Amino acid sequence: MKKAILAVLFLAGFAGAPVCAENGKYEVGLLPGLSIPVGGDYWGNSTTGVKSSFALAAYGDYRLNDMFAVGLDIGYDFGHKAQNAVDNERIKILQITPHGKIMKDMDMFGKKGKVYGVLGLGVYNLKYKDDGEDSTDYDDADGKTSITRFGFNLGGGADVEIAQNILLGLEVRWHHVFDAMDNGSIDNKYAVNNITPALKIAYTF
C-alpha cells in the first residue's frame, strides 16, 4: 500500500508540472456538491444503506493545449449517515485523485465557455464512526477506524466565463471505490459508488 500511495503522489506531481509553460493555462477552483450513494445491496439501498452527504472538492488544472488538461482533485464527503435511525454510523470520505480532461471551447450566451470530460484515478480514505450497538467489521474498540482503497471517478461538466478569468459552471462525477465495504466475509467485499453533482467556481490565470 505504501508503494501504491507513493505512485499516486508521483502522478500528482507529474500532473501539476507544466510541460510547456508558454502554451499552458492554469485553473483552480472549488466544487461544492452533494454526494449521492447509488447501487449495491447496502451502500445505495434506500432502507439499509447510507444517506447523501455534502461534498466539497478543490482542484487545480494545467492546460496542455486546446483539447487536453491534467490536474489534481482533493475532495471530502462530510459524512454519510446510516438510513437506519437506530444506528449512528457515519462514513466520511477523503479523495486524492490526479486526473485528465478532454475539453472543447465554445461560445455560451455570447461569452467564452467550454464543455469537458474528466477521468481521475487515485486513493480514497474512508473513515467509519459507529456509536450504535452493532459495529461494522472495520470498527475498533472506540467505534471508529479508517481504510484506504484505490478508486476512480468519471464525469463531465460545462462552465462559462462570467467575469474576467472567473468561471461558473456545473459538473457531475461518478466515484467508484474498490473493495471498500464487506458483509463480514473476506470473500465478499463490494465497492462504494457515489454520484456527485456539483457547482463549479473557478479562476484561470
mmCIF file of C-alpha atoms in Angstrom:
data_model
loop_
_atom_site.group_PDB
_atom_site.id
_atom_site.type_symbol
_atom_site.label_atom_id
_atom_site.label_comp_id
_atom_site.label_asym_id
_atom_site.label_seq_id
_atom_site.Cartn_x
_atom_site.Cartn_y
_atom_site.Cartn_z
ATOM 1 C CA MET A 1 0.000 0.000 0.000
ATOM 2 C CA LYS A 2 2.915 2.374 0.702
ATOM 3 C CA LYS A 3 4.215 1.819 -2.819
ATOM 4 C CA ALA A 4 0.748 2.474 -4.223
ATOM 5 C CA ILE A 5 0.399 5.767 -2.341
ATOM 6 C CA LEU A 6 3.889 6.851 -3.459
ATOM 7 C CA ALA A 7 2.910 6.075 -7.044
ATOM 8 C CA VAL A 8 -0.205 8.239 -6.747
ATOM 9 C CA LEU A 9 1.794 11.120 -5.262
ATOM 10 C CA PHE A 10 4.297 10.810 -8.101
ATOM 11 C CA LEU A 11 1.470 11.017 -10.631
ATOM 12 C CA ALA A 12 0.025 14.010 -8.788
ATOM 13 C CA GLY A 13 3.341 15.806 -9.033
ATOM 14 C CA PHE A 14 3.589 14.977 -12.717
ATOM 15 C CA ALA A 15 0.048 16.200 -13.280
ATOM 16 C CA GLY A 16 0.836 19.540 -11.682
ATOM 17 C CA ALA A 17 4.088 20.092 -13.556
ATOM 18 C CA PRO A 18 3.901 22.339 -16.627
ATOM 19 C CA VAL A 19 5.001 20.634 -19.817
ATOM 20 C CA CYS A 20 5.254 23.797 -21.860
ATOM 21 C CA ALA A 21 4.581 26.891 -19.762
ATOM 22 C CA GLU A 22 4.224 29.351 -22.656
ATOM 23 C CA ASN A 23 1.346 27.319 -24.134
ATOM 24 C CA GLY A 24 -0.379 26.466 -20.846
ATOM 25 C CA LYS A 25 -3.160 27.937 -18.790
ATOM 26 C CA TYR A 26 -3.793 27.302 -15.109
ATOM 27 C CA GLU A 27 -7.194 26.851 -13.496
ATOM 28 C CA VAL A 28 -8.029 26.455 -9.797
ATOM 29 C CA GLY A 29 -11.461 26.053 -8.312
ATOM 30 C CA LEU A 30 -13.957 24.651 -5.829
ATOM 31 C CA LEU A 31 -16.718 22.090 -6.377
ATOM 32 C CA PRO A 32 -19.398 22.196 -3.640
ATOM 33 C CA GLY A 33 -21.969 19.475 -4.228
ATOM 34 C CA LEU A 34 -23.989 16.520 -2.973
ATOM 35 C CA SER A 35 -22.523 13.002 -2.843
ATOM 36 C CA ILE A 36 -25.394 10.587 -3.556
ATOM 37 C CA PRO A 37 -24.927 6.833 -2.803
ATOM 38 C CA VAL A 38 -26.026 4.561 -5.651
ATOM 39 C CA GLY A 39 -26.138 0.820 -6.325
ATOM 40 C CA GLY A 40 -25.329 -2.202 -4.228
ATOM 41 C CA ASP A 41 -27.243 -4.238 -1.661
ATOM 42 C CA TYR A 42 -26.116 -1.954 1.158
ATOM 43 C CA TRP A 43 -24.434 1.317 0.162
ATOM 44 C CA GLY A 44 -27.092 2.687 -2.174
ATOM 45 C CA ASN A 45 -30.070 0.937 -0.575
ATOM 46 C CA SER A 46 -32.756 3.452 0.422
ATOM 47 C CA THR A 47 -33.680 1.413 3.527
ATOM 48 C CA THR A 48 -30.497 -0.186 4.865
ATOM 49 C CA GLY A 49 -27.834 1.939 3.171
ATOM 50 C CA VAL A 50 -26.444 5.405 3.822
ATOM 51 C CA LYS A 51 -27.731 8.908 3.141
ATOM 52 C CA SER A 52 -26.329 11.559 0.856
ATOM 53 C CA SER A 53 -23.587 13.840 2.152
ATOM 54 C CA PHE A 54 -22.449 17.378 1.449
ATOM 55 C CA ALA A 55 -19.229 17.201 -0.547
ATOM 56 C CA LEU A 56 -16.524 19.738 -1.313
ATOM 57 C CA ALA A 57 -13.569 19.374 -3.668
ATOM 58 C CA ALA A 58 -10.692 21.674 -4.579
ATOM 59 C CA TYR A 59 -8.799 21.184 -7.812
ATOM 60 C CA GLY A 60 -6.009 22.585 -9.949
ATOM 61 C CA ASP A 61 -5.564 22.114 -13.706
ATOM 62 C CA TYR A 62 -2.783 22.770 -16.177
ATOM 63 C CA ARG A 63 -3.995 23.115 -19.747
ATOM 64 C CA LEU A 64 -1.613 21.369 -22.125
ATOM 65 C CA ASN A 65 -3.285 22.628 -25.313
ATOM 66 C CA ASP A 66 -6.720 23.495 -26.708
ATOM 67 C CA MET A 67 -8.009 19.978 -26.094
ATOM 68 C CA PHE A 68 -6.286 18.442 -23.045
ATOM 69 C CA ALA A 69 -5.534 19.329 -19.420
ATOM 70 C CA VAL A 70 -4.087 17.477 -16.428
ATOM 71 C CA GLY A 71 -4.568 18.200 -12.742
ATOM 72 C CA LEU A 72 -5.325 17.066 -9.210
ATOM 73 C CA ASP A 73 -8.507 16.823 -7.108
ATOM 74 C CA ILE A 74 -8.722 16.784 -3.314
ATOM 75 C CA GLY A 75 -12.286 16.084 -2.214
ATOM 76 C CA TYR A 76 -14.170 15.366 1.010
ATOM 77 C CA ASP A 77 -17.582 13.881 1.832
ATOM 78 C CA PHE A 78 -18.502 15.314 5.235
ATOM 79 C CA GLY A 79 -20.479 12.304 6.473
ATOM 80 C CA HIS A 80 -22.792 9.653 5.028
ATOM 81 C CA LYS A 81 -25.196 8.715 7.843
ATOM 82 C CA ALA A 82 -26.928 5.350 8.047
ATOM 83 C CA GLN A 83 -30.530 5.223 6.775
ATOM 84 C CA ASN A 84 -31.414 3.217 9.893
ATOM 85 C CA ALA A 85 -32.153 5.830 12.572
ATOM 86 C CA VAL A 86 -31.244 3.351 15.350
ATOM 87 C CA ASP A 87 -27.663 3.141 14.100
ATOM 88 C CA ASN A 88 -25.478 6.262 14.312
ATOM 89 C CA GLU A 89 -22.962 5.096 11.731
ATOM 90 C CA ARG A 90 -21.261 7.812 9.697
ATOM 91 C CA ILE A 91 -18.756 7.399 6.894
ATOM 92 C CA LYS A 92 -16.524 10.280 5.794
ATOM 93 C CA ILE A 93 -14.519 10.034 2.571
ATOM 94 C CA LEU A 94 -11.299 11.821 1.606
ATOM 95 C CA GLN A 95 -10.282 11.661 -2.061
ATOM 96 C CA ILE A 96 -6.872 12.406 -3.652
ATOM 97 C CA THR A 97 -7.032 11.780 -7.401
ATOM 98 C CA PRO A 98 -4.874 13.033 -10.275
ATOM 99 C CA HIS A 99 -6.995 13.480 -13.384
ATOM 100 C CA GLY A 100 -7.011 14.169 -17.103
ATOM 101 C CA LYS A 101 -9.548 16.263 -19.006
ATOM 102 C CA ILE A 102 -10.606 16.468 -22.626
ATOM 103 C CA MET A 103 -12.376 19.713 -23.499
ATOM 104 C CA LYS A 104 -13.890 21.850 -26.219
ATOM 105 C CA ASP A 105 -14.121 25.638 -26.128
ATOM 106 C CA MET A 106 -17.353 27.184 -27.360
ATOM 107 C CA ASP A 107 -19.475 30.299 -27.246
ATOM 108 C CA MET A 108 -22.114 30.239 -24.491
ATOM 109 C CA PHE A 109 -24.678 33.038 -24.433
ATOM 110 C CA GLY A 110 -22.157 35.367 -26.050
ATOM 111 C CA LYS A 111 -19.452 34.519 -23.502
ATOM 112 C CA LYS A 112 -16.427 32.210 -23.537
ATOM 113 C CA GLY A 113 -17.245 28.742 -22.269
ATOM 114 C CA LYS A 114 -16.295 25.095 -22.554
ATOM 115 C CA VAL A 115 -17.567 21.568 -22.101
ATOM 116 C CA TYR A 116 -15.322 18.763 -20.897
ATOM 117 C CA GLY A 117 -14.999 15.167 -19.784
ATOM 118 C CA VAL A 118 -12.803 14.111 -16.872
ATOM 119 C CA LEU A 119 -11.236 10.853 -15.665
ATOM 120 C CA GLY A 120 -9.461 10.616 -12.293
ATOM 121 C CA LEU A 121 -7.590 7.758 -10.626
ATOM 122 C CA GLY A 122 -6.174 7.699 -7.108
ATOM 123 C CA VAL A 123 -6.839 6.860 -3.477
ATOM 124 C CA TYR A 124 -9.911 7.226 -1.262
ATOM 125 C CA ASN A 125 -9.766 7.123 2.538
ATOM 126 C CA LEU A 126 -12.996 6.047 4.275
ATOM 127 C CA LYS A 127 -13.317 6.870 7.970
ATOM 128 C CA TYR A 128 -16.001 4.987 9.893
ATOM 129 C CA LYS A 129 -17.713 6.027 13.127
ATOM 130 C CA ASP A 130 -20.422 3.887 14.712
ATOM 131 C CA ASP A 131 -21.971 4.738 18.099
ATOM 132 C CA GLY A 132 -24.590 2.001 17.865
ATOM 133 C CA GLU A 133 -24.572 -1.411 19.485
ATOM 134 C CA ASP A 134 -23.900 -3.099 16.148
ATOM 135 C CA SER A 135 -20.498 -2.069 14.844
ATOM 136 C CA THR A 136 -19.108 -2.613 11.362
ATOM 137 C CA ASP A 137 -16.262 -5.001 10.657
ATOM 138 C CA TYR A 138 -13.938 -2.016 10.357
ATOM 139 C CA ASP A 139 -14.666 -0.541 13.801
ATOM 140 C CA ASP A 140 -12.045 -0.564 16.546
ATOM 141 C CA ALA A 141 -12.779 -0.570 20.286
ATOM 142 C CA ASP A 142 -13.786 3.110 20.133
ATOM 143 C CA GLY A 143 -16.134 2.557 17.216
ATOM 144 C CA LYS A 144 -14.003 4.334 14.628
ATOM 145 C CA THR A 145 -11.410 3.375 12.059
ATOM 146 C CA SER A 146 -10.265 4.227 8.555
ATOM 147 C CA ILE A 147 -9.218 2.339 5.452
ATOM 148 C CA THR A 148 -7.597 3.464 2.187
ATOM 149 C CA ARG A 149 -8.571 1.987 -1.159
ATOM 150 C CA PHE A 150 -7.957 2.619 -4.846
ATOM 151 C CA GLY A 151 -10.737 4.218 -6.837
ATOM 152 C CA PHE A 152 -11.581 6.274 -9.878
ATOM 153 C CA ASN A 153 -14.017 8.963 -10.939
ATOM 154 C CA LEU A 154 -15.561 9.694 -14.307
ATOM 155 C CA GLY A 155 -17.751 12.556 -15.414
ATOM 156 C CA GLY A 156 -18.102 15.828 -17.234
ATOM 157 C CA GLY A 157 -19.167 19.410 -16.972
ATOM 158 C CA ALA A 158 -19.542 22.822 -18.551
ATOM 159 C CA ASP A 159 -18.549 26.319 -17.496
ATOM 160 C CA VAL A 160 -18.780 29.900 -18.722
ATOM 161 C CA GLU A 161 -16.622 32.954 -18.012
ATOM 162 C CA ILE A 162 -18.941 35.276 -16.066
ATOM 163 C CA ALA A 163 -16.244 37.909 -15.448
ATOM 164 C CA GLN A 164 -12.607 38.287 -16.416
ATOM 165 C CA ASN A 165 -10.872 34.980 -15.501
ATOM 166 C CA ILE A 166 -13.850 33.896 -13.325
ATOM 167 C CA LEU A 167 -15.698 30.714 -14.316
ATOM 168 C CA LEU A 168 -19.071 29.421 -13.161
ATOM 169 C CA GLY A 169 -20.389 26.023 -14.140
ATOM 170 C CA LEU A 170 -21.818 22.623 -13.289
ATOM 171 C CA GLU A 171 -20.108 19.242 -13.049
ATOM 172 C CA VAL A 172 -21.232 15.664 -12.377
ATOM 173 C CA ARG A 173 -18.953 12.743 -11.477
ATOM 174 C CA TRP A 174 -19.350 9.076 -10.663
ATOM 175 C CA HIS A 175 -16.953 7.924 -7.921
ATOM 176 C CA HIS A 176 -16.130 4.202 -7.602
ATOM 177 C CA VAL A 177 -14.047 2.888 -4.675
ATOM 178 C CA PHE A 178 -12.878 -0.732 -4.929
ATOM 179 C CA ASP A 179 -13.410 -3.235 -2.050
ATOM 180 C CA ALA A 180 -14.395 -0.510 0.398
ATOM 181 C CA MET A 181 -17.089 -2.438 2.295
ATOM 182 C CA ASP A 182 -17.854 -6.044 3.227
ATOM 183 C CA ASN A 183 -20.625 -8.109 4.749
ATOM 184 C CA GLY A 184 -18.422 -9.935 7.238
ATOM 185 C CA SER A 185 -16.959 -12.347 4.711
ATOM 186 C CA ILE A 186 -13.435 -11.844 3.414
ATOM 187 C CA ASP A 187 -14.568 -13.263 0.077
ATOM 188 C CA ASN A 188 -17.460 -10.857 -0.365
ATOM 189 C CA LYS A 189 -16.164 -7.297 -0.497
ATOM 190 C CA TYR A 190 -18.002 -4.726 -2.552
ATOM 191 C CA ALA A 191 -17.448 -1.265 -3.938
ATOM 192 C CA VAL A 192 -18.724 2.133 -2.872
ATOM 193 C CA ASN A 193 -20.398 4.177 -5.616
ATOM 194 C CA ASN A 194 -21.445 7.824 -5.408
ATOM 195 C CA ILE A 195 -22.853 10.229 -7.985
ATOM 196 C CA THR A 196 -21.819 13.808 -7.173
ATOM 197 C CA PRO A 197 -23.429 16.783 -8.939
ATOM 198 C CA ALA A 198 -21.603 19.992 -8.057
ATOM 199 C CA LEU A 199 -21.469 23.715 -8.657
ATOM 200 C CA LYS A 200 -18.151 24.845 -10.138
ATOM 201 C CA ILE A 201 -16.455 28.121 -9.178
ATOM 202 C CA ALA A 202 -13.025 28.664 -10.713
ATOM 203 C CA TYR A 203 -10.279 31.162 -11.517
ATOM 204 C CA THR A 204 -7.963 30.957 -14.523
ATOM 205 C CA PHE A 205 -4.544 32.541 -14.981
#
